PDB file of C-alpha atoms and ligand atoms in Angstrom:
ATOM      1  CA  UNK E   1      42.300  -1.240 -13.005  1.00 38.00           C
ATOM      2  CA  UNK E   2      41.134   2.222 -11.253  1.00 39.00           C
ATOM      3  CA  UNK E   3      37.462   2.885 -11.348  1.00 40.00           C
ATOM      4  CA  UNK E   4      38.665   5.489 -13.209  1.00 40.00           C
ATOM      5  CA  UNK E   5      40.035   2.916 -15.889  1.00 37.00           C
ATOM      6  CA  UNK E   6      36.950   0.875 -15.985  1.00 40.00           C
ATOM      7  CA  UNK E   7      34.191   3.666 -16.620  1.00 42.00           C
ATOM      8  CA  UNK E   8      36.595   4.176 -19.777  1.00 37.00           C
ATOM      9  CA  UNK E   9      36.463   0.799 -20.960  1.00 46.00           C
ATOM     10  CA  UNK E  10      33.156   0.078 -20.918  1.00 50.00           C
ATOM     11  CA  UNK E  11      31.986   3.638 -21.241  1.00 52.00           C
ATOM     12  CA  UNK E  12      28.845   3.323 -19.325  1.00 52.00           C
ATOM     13  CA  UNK E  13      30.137   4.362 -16.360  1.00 55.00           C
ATOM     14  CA  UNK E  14      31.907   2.764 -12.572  1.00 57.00           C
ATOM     15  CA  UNK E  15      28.163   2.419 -12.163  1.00 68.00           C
ATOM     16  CA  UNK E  16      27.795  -1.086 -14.085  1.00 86.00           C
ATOM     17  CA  UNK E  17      30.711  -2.406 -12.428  1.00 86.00           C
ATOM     18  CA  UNK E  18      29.534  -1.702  -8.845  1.00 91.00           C
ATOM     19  CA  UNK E  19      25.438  -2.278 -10.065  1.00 93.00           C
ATOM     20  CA  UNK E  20      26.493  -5.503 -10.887  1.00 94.00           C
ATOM     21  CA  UNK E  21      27.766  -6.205  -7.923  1.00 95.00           C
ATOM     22  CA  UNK E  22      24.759  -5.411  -5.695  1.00 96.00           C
ATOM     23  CA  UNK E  23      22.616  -7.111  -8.485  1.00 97.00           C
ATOM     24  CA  UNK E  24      24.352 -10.251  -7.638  1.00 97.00           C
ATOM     25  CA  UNK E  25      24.296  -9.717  -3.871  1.00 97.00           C
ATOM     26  CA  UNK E  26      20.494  -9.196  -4.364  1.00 97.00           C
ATOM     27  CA  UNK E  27      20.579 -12.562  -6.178  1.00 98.00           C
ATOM     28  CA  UNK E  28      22.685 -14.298  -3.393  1.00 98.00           C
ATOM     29  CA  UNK E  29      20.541 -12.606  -0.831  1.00 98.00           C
ATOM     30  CA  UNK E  30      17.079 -14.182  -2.579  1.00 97.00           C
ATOM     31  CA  UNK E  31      18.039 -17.726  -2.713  1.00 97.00           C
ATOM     32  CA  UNK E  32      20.185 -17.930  -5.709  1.00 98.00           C
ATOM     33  CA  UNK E  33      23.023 -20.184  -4.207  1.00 97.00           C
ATOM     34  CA  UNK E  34      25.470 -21.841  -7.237  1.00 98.00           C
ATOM     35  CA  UNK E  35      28.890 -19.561  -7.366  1.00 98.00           C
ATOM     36  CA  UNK E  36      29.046 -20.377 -11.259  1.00 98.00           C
ATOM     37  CA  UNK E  37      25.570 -18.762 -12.108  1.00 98.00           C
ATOM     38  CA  UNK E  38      26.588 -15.941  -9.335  1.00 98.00           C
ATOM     39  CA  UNK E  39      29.925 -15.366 -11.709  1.00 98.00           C
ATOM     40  CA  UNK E  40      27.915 -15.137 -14.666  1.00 98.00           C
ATOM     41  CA  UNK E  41      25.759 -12.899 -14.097  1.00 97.00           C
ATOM     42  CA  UNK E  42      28.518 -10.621 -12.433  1.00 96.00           C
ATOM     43  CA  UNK E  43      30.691 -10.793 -15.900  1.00 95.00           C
ATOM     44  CA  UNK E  44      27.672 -10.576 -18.473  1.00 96.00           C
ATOM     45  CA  UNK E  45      27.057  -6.341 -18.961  1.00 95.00           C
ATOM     46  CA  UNK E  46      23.020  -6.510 -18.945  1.00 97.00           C
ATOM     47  CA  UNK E  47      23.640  -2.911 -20.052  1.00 95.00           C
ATOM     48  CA  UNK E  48      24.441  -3.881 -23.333  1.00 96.00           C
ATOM     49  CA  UNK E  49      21.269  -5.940 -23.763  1.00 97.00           C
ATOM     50  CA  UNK E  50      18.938  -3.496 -23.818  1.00 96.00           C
ATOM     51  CA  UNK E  51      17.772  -0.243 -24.838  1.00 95.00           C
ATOM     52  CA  UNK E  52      20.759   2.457 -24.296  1.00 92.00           C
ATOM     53  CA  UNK E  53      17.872   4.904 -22.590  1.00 93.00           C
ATOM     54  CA  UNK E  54      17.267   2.398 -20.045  1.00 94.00           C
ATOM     55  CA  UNK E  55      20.635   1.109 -19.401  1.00 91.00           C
ATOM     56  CA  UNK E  56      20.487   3.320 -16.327  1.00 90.00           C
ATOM     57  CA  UNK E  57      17.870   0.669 -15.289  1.00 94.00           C
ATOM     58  CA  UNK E  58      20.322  -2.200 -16.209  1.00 95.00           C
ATOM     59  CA  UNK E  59      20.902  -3.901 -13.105  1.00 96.00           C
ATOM     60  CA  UNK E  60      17.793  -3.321 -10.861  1.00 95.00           C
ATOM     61  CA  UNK E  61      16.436  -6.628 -10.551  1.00 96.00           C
ATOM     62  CA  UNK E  62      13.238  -6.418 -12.932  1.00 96.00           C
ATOM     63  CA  UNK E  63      12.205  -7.062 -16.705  1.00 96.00           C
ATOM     64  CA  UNK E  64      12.543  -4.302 -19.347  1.00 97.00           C
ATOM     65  CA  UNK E  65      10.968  -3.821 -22.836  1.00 97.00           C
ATOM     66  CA  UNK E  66      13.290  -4.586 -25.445  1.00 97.00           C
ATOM     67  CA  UNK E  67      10.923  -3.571 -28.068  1.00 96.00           C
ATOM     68  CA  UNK E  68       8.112  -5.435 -30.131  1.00 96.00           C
ATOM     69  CA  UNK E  69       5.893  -5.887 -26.651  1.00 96.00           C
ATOM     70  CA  UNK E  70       8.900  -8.314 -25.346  1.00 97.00           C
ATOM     71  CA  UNK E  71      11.211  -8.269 -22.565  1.00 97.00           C
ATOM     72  CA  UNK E  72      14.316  -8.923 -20.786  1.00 98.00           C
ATOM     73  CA  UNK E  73      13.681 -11.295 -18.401  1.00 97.00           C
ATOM     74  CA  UNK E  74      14.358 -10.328 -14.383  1.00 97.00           C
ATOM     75  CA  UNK E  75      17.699 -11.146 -13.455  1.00 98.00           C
ATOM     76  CA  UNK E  76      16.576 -13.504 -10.812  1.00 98.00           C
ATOM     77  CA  UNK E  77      14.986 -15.176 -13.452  1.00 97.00           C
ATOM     78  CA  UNK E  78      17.561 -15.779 -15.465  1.00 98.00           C
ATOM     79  CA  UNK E  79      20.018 -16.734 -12.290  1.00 98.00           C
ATOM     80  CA  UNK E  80      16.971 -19.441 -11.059  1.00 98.00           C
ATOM     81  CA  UNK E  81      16.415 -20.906 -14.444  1.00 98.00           C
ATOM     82  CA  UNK E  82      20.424 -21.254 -15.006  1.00 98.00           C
ATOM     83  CA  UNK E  83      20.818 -23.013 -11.644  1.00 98.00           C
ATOM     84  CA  UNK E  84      17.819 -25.429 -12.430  1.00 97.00           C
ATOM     85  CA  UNK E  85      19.397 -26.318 -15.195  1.00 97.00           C
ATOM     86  CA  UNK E  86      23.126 -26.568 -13.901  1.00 97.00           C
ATOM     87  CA  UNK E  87      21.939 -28.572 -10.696  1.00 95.00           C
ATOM     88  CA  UNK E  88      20.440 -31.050 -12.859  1.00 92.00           C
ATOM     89  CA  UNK E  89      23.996 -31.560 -14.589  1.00 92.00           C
ATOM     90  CA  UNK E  90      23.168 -29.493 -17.977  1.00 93.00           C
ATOM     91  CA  UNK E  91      26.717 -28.593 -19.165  1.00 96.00           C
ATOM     92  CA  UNK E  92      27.075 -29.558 -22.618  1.00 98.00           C
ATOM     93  CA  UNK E  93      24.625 -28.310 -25.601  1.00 98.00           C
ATOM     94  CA  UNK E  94      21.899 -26.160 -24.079  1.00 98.00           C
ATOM     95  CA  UNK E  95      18.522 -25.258 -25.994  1.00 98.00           C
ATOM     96  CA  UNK E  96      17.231 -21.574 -25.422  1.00 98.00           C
ATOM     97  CA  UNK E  97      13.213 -21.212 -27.229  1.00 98.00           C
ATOM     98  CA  UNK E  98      12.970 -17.181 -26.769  1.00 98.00           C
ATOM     99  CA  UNK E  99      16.772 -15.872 -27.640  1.00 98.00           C
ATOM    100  CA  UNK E 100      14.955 -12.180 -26.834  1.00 98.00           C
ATOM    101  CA  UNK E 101      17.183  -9.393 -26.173  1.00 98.00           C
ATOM    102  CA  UNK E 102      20.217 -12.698 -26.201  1.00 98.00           C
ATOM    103  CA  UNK E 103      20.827 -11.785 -22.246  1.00 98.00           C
ATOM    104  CA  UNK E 104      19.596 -15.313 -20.875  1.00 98.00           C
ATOM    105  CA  UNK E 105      21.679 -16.948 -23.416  1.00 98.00           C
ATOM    106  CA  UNK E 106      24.704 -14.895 -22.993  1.00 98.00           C
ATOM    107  CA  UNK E 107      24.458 -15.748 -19.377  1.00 98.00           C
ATOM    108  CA  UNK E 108      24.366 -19.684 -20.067  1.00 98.00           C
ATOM    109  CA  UNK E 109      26.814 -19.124 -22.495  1.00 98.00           C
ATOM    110  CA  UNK E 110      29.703 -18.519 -19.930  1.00 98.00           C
ATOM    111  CA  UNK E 111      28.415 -21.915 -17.983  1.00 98.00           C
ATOM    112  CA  UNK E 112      27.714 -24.329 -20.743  1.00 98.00           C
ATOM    113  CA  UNK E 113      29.488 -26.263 -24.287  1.00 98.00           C
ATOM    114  CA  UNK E 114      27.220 -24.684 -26.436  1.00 98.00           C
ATOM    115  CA  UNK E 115      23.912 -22.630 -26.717  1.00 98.00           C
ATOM    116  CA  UNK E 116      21.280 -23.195 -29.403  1.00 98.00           C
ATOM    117  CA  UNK E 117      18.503 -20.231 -29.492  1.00 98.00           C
ATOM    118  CA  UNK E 118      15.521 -19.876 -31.703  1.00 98.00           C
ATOM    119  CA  UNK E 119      13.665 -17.048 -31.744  1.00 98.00           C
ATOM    120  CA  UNK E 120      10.642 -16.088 -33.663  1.00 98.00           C
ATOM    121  CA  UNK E 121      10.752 -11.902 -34.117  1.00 98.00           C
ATOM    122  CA  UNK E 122      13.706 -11.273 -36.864  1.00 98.00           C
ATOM    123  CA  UNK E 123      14.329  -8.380 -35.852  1.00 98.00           C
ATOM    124  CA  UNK E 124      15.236  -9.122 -31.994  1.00 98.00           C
ATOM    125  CA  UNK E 125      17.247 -12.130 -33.213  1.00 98.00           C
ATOM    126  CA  UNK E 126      19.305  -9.760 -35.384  1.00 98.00           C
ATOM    127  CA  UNK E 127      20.041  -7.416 -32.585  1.00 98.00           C
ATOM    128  CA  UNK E 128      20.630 -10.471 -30.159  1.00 98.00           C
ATOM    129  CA  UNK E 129      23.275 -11.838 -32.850  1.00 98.00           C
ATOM    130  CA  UNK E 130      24.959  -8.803 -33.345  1.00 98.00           C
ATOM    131  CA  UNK E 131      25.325  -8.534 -29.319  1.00 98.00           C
ATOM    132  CA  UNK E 132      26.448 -12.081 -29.296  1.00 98.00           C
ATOM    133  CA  UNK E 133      29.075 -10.706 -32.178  1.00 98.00           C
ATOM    134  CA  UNK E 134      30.538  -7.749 -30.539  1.00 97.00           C
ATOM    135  CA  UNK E 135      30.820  -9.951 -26.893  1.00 97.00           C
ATOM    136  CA  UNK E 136      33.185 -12.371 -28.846  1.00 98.00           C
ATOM    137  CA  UNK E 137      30.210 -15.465 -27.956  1.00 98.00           C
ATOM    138  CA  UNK E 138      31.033 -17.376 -30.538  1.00 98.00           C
ATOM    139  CA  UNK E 139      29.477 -20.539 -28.738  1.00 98.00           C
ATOM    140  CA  UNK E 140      25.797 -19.012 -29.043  1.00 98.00           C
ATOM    141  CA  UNK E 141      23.853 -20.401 -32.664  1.00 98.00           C
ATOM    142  CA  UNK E 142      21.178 -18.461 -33.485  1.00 98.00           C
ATOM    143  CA  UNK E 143      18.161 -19.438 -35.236  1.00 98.00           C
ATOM    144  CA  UNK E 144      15.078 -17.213 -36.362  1.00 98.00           C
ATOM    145  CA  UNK E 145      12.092 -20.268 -35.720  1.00 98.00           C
ATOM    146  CA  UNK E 146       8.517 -20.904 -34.456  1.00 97.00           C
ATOM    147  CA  UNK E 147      10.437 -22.653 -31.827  1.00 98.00           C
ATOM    148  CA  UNK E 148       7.621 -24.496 -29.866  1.00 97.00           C
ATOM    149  CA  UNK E 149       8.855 -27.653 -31.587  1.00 95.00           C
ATOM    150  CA  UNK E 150      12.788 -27.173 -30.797  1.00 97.00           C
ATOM    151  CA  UNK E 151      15.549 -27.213 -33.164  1.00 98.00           C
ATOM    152  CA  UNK E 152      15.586 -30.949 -34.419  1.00 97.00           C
ATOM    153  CA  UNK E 153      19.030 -30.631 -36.257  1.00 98.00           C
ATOM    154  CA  UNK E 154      21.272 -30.304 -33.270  1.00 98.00           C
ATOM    155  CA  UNK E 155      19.391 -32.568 -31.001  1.00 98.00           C
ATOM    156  CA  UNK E 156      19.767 -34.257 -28.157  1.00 97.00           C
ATOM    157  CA  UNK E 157      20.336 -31.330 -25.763  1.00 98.00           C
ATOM    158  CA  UNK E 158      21.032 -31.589 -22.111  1.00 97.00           C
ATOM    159  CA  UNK E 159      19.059 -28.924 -21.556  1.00 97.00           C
ATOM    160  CA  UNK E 160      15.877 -27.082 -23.172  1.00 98.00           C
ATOM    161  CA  UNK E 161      14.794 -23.883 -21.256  1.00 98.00           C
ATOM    162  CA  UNK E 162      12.188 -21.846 -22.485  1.00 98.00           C
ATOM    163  CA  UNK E 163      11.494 -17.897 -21.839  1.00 98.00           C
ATOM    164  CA  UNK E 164       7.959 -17.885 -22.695  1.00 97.00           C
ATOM    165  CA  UNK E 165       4.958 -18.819 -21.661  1.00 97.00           C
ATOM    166  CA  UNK E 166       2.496 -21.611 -22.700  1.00 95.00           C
ATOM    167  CA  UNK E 167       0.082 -23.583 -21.067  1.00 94.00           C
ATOM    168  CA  UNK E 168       1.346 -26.370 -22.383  1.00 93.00           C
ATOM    169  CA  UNK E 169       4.513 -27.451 -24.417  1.00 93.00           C
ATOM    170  CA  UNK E 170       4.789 -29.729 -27.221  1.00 93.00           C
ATOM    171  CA  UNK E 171       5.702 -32.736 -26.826  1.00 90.00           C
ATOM    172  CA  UNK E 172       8.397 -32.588 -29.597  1.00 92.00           C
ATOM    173  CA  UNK E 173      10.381 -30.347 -27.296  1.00 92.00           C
ATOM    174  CA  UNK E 174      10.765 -33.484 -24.620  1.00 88.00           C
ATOM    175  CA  UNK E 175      11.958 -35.611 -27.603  1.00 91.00           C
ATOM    176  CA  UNK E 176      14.935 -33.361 -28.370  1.00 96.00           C
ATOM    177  CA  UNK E 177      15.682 -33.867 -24.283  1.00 94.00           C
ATOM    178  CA  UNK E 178      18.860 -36.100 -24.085  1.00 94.00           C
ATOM    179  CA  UNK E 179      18.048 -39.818 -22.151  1.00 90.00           C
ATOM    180  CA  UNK E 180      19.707 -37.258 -18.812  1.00 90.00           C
ATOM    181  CA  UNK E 181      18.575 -34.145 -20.092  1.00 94.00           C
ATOM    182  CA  UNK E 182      16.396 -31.426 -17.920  1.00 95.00           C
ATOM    183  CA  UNK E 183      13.981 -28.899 -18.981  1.00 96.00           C
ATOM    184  CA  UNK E 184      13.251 -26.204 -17.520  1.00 97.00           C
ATOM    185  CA  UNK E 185       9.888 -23.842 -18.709  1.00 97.00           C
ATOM    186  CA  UNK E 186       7.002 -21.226 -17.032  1.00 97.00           C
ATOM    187  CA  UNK E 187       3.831 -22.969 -17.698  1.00 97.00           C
ATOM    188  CA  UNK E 188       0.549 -21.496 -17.231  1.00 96.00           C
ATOM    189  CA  UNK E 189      -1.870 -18.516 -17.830  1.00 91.00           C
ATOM    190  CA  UNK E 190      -1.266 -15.289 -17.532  1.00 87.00           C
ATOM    191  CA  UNK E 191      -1.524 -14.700 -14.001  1.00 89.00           C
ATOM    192  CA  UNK E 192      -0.733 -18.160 -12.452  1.00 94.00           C
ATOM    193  CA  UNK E 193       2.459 -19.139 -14.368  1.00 97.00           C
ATOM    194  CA  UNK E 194       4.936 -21.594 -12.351  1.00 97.00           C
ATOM    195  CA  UNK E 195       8.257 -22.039 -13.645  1.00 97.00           C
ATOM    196  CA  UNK E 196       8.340 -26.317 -13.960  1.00 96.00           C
ATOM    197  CA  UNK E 197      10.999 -28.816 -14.432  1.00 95.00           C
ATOM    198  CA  UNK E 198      11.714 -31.838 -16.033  1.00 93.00           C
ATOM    199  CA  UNK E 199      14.388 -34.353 -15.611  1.00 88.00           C
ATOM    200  CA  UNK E 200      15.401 -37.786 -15.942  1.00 74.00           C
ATOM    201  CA  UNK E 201      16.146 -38.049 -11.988  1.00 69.00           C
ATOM    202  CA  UNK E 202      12.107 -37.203 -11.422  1.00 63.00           C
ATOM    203  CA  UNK E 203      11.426 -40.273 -12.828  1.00 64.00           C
ATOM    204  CA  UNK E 204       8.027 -40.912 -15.224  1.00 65.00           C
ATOM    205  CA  UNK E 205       9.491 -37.099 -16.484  1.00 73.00           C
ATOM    206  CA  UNK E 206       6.799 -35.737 -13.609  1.00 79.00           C
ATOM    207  CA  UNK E 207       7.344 -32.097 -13.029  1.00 89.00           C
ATOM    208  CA  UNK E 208       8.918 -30.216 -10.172  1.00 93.00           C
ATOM    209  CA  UNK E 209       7.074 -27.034  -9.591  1.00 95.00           C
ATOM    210  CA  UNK E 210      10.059 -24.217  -8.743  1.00 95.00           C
ATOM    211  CA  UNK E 211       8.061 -21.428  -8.107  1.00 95.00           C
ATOM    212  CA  UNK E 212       5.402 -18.586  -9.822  1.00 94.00           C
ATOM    213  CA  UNK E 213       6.923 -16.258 -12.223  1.00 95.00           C
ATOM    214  CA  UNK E 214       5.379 -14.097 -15.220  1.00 94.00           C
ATOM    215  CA  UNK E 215       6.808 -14.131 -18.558  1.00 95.00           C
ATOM    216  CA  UNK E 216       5.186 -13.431 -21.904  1.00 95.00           C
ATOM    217  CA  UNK E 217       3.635 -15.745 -23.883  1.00 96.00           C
ATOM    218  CA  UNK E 218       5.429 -18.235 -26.070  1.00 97.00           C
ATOM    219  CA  UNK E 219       3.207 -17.647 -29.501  1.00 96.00           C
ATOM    220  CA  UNK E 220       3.276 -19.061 -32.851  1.00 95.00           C
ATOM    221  CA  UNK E 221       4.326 -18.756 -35.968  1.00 96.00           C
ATOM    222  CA  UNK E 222       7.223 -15.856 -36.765  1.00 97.00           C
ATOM    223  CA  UNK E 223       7.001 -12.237 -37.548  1.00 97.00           C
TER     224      UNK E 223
HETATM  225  N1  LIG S   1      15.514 -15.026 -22.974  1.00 84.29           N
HETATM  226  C1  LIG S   1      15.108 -13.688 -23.304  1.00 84.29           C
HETATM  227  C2  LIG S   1      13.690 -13.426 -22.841  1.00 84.29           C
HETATM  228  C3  LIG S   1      12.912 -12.765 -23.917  1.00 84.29           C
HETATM  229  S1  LIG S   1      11.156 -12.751 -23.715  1.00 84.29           S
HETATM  230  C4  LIG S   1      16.084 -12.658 -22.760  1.00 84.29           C
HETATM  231  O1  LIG S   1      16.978 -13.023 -21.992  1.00 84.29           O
HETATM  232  O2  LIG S   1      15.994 -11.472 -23.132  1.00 84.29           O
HETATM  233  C5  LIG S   1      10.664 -14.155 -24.637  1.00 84.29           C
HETATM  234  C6  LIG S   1      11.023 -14.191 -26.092  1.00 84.29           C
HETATM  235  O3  LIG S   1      10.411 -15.375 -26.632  1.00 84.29           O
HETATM  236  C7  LIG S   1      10.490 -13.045 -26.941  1.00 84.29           C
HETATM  237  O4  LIG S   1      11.551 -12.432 -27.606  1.00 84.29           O
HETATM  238  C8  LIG S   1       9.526 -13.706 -27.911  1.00 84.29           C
HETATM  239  O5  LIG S   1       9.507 -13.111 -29.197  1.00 84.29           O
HETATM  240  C9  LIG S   1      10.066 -15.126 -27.977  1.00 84.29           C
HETATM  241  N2  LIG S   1       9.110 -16.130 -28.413  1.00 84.29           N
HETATM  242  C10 LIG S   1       7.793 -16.234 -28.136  1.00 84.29           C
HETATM  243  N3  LIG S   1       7.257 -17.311 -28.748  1.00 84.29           N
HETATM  244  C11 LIG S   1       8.271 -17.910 -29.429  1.00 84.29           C
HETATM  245  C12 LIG S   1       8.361 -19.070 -30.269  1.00 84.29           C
HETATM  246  N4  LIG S   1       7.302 -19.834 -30.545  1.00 84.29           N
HETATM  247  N5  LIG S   1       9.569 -19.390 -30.783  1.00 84.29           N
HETATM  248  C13 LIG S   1      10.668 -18.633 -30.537  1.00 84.29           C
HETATM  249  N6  LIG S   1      10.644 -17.530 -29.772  1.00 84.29           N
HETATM  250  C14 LIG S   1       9.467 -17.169 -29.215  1.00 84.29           C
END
């Protein structure tokens, strides 16, 4: 395909093909490391998970508001949360609390059996679906929950990761955890978040503390 080919098939121009690229060498050169997540995020078009007035801003690696005071996570983010997941042998169903703009889940979509994603605005989960739709992921199940205690009808998962923010999670959500199963969540205040995980190969399901990051806050109820 000639660049010229490929601006006219996605219609945002050779920019997202050749953004993307860079975005994942940025990834690659900050510590992201598995080739599967690296493919991923080269074949998912962020662009189409936001905002069209900010697609421009599509592959620079930071969050953007997708409306309602939420955001699409950072891409590095997404890539270090994946990998946490995959290097701790998640493969099969995967449980997403935060489905947002649908970008994180569209991402584990191309790497996992099947994606389960609650989230609690109706109105992003209806735009996420309809992305999910139009991509052809027909392994993403959406769900419009309080989901701080998981999705109990399609557990066990093998993994649970979670795009908000609380300082602590319920303990449900480690139930829904297959006997192997890893989860991966920010934990924290605002301000002194880490992203922890949890897995069977810990042992005593003691934490492993990846790193600080800043997401926004996993609340209650649904709107
Ligand atoms: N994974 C998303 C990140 C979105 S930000 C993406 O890739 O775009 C976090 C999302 O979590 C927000 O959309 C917010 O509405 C949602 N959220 C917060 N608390 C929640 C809860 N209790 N249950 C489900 N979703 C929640």
């Amino acid at each position: 395909m000639t660049s010229h080919a490929a601006r006219d098939a996605d219609g945002s121009g050779m920019t997202s093909l050749r953004a993307r690229e860079r975005l994942v060498e940025s990834l690659r050169a900050n510590g992201i490391r598995d080739e599967r997540v690296l493919e991923a995020m080269r074949s998912v078009p962020r662009h189409l998970f936001i905002d069209e007035a900010l697609a421009s801003r599509a592959y620079e690696d930071t969050a953007l508001p997708i409306g309602r005071g939420q955001t699409i996570s950072q891409p590095w983010v997404v890539a270090r949360m994946t990998e946490a997941l995959l290097e701790a042998g998640a493969r099969g169903k995967v449980l997403e609390i935060g489905t947002g703009s649908g970008y994180q889940a569209a991402v584990l979509a191309a790497l996992v059996d099947d994606v389960y994603s609650v989230e609690r605005i109706d109105e992003l989960q209806r735009a996420a679906r309809r992305r999910f739709r139009a991509l052809g992921l027909r392994n993403i199940h959406c769900r419009h929950d309080d989901g701080r205690i998981g999705w109990a009808e399609h557990a066990p998962y093998d993994g649970i990761l979670v795009t908000a923010a609380a300082s602590a999670l319920d303990p449900e959500l480690l139930r829904q955890l297959s006997p192997q199963g890893v989860l991966v969540a920010p934990v924290g205040e605002p301000g002194m978040q880490r992203l922890m995980r949890w897995s069977a190969k810990t042992g005593d399901w003691q934490p492993e503390v990846l790193g600080a990051v800043s997401f926004v806050p996993l609340l209650g109820g649904t709107a």
